[in-house]
XYZ file of C-alpha atoms in Angstrom:
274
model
C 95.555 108.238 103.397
C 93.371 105.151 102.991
C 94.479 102.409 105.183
C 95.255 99.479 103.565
C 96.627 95.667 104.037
C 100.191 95.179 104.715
C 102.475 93.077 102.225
C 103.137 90.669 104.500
C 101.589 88.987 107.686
C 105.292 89.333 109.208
C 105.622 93.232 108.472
C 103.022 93.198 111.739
C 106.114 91.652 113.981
C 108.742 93.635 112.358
C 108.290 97.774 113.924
C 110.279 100.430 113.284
C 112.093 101.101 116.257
C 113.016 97.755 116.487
C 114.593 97.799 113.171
C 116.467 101.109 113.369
C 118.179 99.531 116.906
C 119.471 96.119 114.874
C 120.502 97.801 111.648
C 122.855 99.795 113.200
C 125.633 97.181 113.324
C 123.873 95.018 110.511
C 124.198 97.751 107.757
C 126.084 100.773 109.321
C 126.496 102.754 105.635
C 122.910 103.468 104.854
C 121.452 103.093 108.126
C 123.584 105.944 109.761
C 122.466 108.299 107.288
C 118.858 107.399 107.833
C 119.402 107.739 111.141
C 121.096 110.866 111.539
C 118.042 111.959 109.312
C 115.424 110.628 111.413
C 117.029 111.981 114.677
C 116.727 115.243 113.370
C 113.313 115.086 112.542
C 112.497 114.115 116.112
C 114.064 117.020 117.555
C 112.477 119.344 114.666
C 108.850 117.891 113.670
C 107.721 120.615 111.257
C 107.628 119.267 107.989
C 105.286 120.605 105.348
C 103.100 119.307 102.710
C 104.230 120.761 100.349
C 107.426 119.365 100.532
C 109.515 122.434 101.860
C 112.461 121.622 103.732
C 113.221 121.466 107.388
C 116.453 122.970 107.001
C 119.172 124.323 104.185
C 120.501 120.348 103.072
C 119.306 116.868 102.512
C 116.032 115.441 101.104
C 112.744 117.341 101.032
C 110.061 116.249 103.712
C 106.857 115.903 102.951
C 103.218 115.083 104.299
C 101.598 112.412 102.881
C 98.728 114.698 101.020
C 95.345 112.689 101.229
C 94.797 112.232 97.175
C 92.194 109.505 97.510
C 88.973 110.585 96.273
C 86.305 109.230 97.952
C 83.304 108.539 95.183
C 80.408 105.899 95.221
C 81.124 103.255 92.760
C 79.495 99.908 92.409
C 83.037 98.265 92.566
C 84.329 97.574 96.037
C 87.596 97.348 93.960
C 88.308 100.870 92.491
C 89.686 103.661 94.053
C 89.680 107.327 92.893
C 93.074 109.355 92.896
C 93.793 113.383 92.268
C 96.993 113.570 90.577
C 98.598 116.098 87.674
C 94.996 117.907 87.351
C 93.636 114.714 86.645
C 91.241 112.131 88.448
C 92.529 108.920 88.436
C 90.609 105.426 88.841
C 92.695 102.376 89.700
C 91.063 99.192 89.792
C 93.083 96.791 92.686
C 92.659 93.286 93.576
C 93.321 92.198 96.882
C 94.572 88.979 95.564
C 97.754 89.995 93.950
C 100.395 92.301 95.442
C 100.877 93.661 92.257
C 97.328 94.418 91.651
C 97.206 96.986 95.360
C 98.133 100.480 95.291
C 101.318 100.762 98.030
C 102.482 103.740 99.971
C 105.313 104.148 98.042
C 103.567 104.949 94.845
C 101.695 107.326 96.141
C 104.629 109.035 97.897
C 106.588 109.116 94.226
C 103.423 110.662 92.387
C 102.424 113.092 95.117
C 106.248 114.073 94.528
C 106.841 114.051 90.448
C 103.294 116.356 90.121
C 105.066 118.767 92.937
C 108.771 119.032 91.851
C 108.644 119.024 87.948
C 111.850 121.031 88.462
C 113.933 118.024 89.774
C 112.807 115.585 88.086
C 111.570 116.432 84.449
C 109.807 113.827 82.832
C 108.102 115.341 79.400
C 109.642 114.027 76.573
C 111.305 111.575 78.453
C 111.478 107.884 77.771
C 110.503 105.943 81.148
C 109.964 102.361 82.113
C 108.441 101.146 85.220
C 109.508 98.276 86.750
C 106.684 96.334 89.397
C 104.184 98.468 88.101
C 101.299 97.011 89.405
C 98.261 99.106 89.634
C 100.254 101.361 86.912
C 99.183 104.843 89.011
C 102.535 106.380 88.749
C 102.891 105.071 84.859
C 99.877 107.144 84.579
C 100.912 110.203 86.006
C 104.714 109.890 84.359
C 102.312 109.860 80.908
C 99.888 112.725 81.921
C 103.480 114.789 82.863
C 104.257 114.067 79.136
C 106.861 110.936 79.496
C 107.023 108.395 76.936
C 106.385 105.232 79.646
C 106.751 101.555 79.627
C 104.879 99.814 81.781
C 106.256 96.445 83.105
C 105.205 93.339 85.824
C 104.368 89.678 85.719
C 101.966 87.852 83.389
C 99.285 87.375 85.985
C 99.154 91.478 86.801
C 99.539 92.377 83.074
C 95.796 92.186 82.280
C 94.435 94.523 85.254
C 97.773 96.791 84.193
C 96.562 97.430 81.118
C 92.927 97.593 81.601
C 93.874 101.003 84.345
C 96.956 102.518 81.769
C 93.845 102.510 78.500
C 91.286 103.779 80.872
C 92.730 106.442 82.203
C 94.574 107.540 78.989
C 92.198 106.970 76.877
C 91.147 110.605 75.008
C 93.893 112.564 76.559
C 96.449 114.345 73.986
C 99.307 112.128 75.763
C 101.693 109.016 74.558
C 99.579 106.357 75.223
C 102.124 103.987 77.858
C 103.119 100.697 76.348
C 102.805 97.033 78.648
C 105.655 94.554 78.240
C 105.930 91.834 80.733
C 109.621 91.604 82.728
C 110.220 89.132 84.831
C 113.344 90.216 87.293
C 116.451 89.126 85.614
C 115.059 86.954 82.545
C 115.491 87.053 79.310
C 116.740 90.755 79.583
C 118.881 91.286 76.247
C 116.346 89.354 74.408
C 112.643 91.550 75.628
C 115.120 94.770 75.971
C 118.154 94.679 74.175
C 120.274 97.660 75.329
C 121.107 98.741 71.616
C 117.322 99.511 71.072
C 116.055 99.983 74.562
C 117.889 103.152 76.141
C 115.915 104.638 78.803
C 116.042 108.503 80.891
C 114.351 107.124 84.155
C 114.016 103.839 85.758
C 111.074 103.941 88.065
C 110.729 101.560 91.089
C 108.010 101.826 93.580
C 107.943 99.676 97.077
C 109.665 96.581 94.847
C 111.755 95.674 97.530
C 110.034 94.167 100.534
C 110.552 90.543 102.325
C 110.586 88.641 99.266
C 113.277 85.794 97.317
C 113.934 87.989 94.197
C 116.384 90.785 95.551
C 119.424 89.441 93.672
C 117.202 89.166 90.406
C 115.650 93.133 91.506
C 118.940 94.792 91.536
C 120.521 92.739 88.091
C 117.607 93.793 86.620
C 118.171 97.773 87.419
C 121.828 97.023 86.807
C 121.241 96.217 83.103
C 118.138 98.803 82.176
C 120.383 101.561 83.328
C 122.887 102.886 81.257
C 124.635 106.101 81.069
C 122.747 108.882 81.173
C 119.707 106.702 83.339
C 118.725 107.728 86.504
C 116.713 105.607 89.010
C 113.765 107.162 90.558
C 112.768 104.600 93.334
C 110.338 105.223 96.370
C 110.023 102.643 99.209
C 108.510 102.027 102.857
C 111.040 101.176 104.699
C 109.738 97.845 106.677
C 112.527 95.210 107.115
C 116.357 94.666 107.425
C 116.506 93.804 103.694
C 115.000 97.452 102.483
C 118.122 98.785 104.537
C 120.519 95.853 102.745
C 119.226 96.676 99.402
C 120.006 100.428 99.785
C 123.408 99.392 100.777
C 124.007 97.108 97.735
C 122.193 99.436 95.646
C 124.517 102.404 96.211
C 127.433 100.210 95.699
C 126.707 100.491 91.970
C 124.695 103.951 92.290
C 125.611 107.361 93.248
C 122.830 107.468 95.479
C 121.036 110.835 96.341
C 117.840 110.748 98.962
C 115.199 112.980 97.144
C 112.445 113.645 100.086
C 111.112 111.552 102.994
C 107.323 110.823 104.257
C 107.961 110.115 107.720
C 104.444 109.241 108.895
C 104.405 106.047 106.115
C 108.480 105.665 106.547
C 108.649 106.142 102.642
C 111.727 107.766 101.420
C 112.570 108.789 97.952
C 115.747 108.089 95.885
C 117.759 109.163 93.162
C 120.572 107.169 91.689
C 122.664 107.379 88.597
C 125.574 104.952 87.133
C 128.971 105.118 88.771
C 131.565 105.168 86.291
C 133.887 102.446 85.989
């Protein structure tokens, strides 16, 4: 996989192993699972690329398949992708978060075009919150999902200019673009009488930023009964492994599959019942 930069100057100073030592005691619910998880792929290394599993329970492990077509363009600020039979061109900006291409994406779209078993997306109505480049809104529409695209103002206009380029001609719904900001405004934009979804996709949203509270009230209130959460994320910092926790507190919580050479895991969540 391409390298790319990080999200953060700090992620440098915050490793791994360091984290998976002072989690422990921190947040013992989801990081013992992880754990236990990651142990055993230390003692058993095989893991396929096609997504096969290691052994007869938990999440699928994968290798990160290198989908990045490399292609001559006059544009130091497009990259070529392979997904769903198609080739897809992303234009990124390295001056926006939400305008780069992150690990986790491509984790959740080498996944959806592998297991269209488990998760099922044609016909489906879809909204994607952070995202971004809109690669995996792509892909959800080539796999024949009905897909609303959401971010901020300032990464709307590169958002749409990738969705209409790379849908453009193809016998798909085209996705739609709505701007969400985390936590405003929501029964106004998306009023939950008119705005029912099937998936809630999330890709590498949660990271060392303010807007956690605002994150998680904002999946609270798109998903209703019925929803499930699809969200993919590199595990970097203490507040991934927080989120999880708070997240399943409100979620049944299933882990999907695992990249462990990008620490990206996969989840599925659905509403716990009152």
């Amino acid at each position: 996989m391409k390298r790319r930069a990080s999200k953060s100057q700090s992620e440098t100073n915050h490793t791994y192993v360091d984290m998976k030592n002072s989690e422990w005691k921190l947040f013992p619910k989801a990081t013992e699972v992880i754990m236990e998880e990651e142990e055993g792929l230390e003692e058993d290394s095989e893991f396929c690329i096609d997504g096969s599993p290691t052994s007869d329970s938990g999440p699928r492990v994968f290798k990160m398949m290198e989908k990045w077509v490399p292609k001559a363009s006059h544009y130091f600020d497009k990259e070529h992708y392979f997904y769903a039979g198609h080739q897809i061109t992303i234009q990124e900006s390295i001056e926006n978060f939400g305008a780069i291409v992150w690990p986790g994406a491509l984790a959740l779209c080498q996944y959806l075009e592998s297991d269209q078993q488990e998760i099922i997306l044609k016909g489906k109505k879809v909204i994607e919150i952070g995202a971004g480049t809109g690669l995996v809104s792509i892909v959800a529409s080539i796999l024949g999902a009905f897909v609303t695209a959401t971010d901020l103002p300032e990464v709307l206009e590169n958002l749409e200019f990738n969705l209409t380029k790379n849908t453009r001609g193809m016998n798909i719904h085209k996705p739609e673009v709505r701007k969400l900001a985390w936590g405003e405004k929501l029964d106004q934009d998306f009023p939950k009488s008119t705005h029912q979804y099937d998936f809630i996709v999330a890709t590498d949203v949660v990271y060392h930023h303010t807007a956690l509270d605002l994150l998680l009230a904002t999946i609270d209130y798109l998903c209703q009964p019925g929803t499930t959460l699809i969200w993919a994320n590199k595990f970097r910092f203490s507040t991934d492994y927080d989120f999880l926790n708070r997240l399943s507190n409100i979620f049944h919580i299933t882990q999907l599959a695992e990249f462990p050479e990008s620490n990206v895991k996969l989840f599925k969540g659905t509403v716990r019942e009152n």
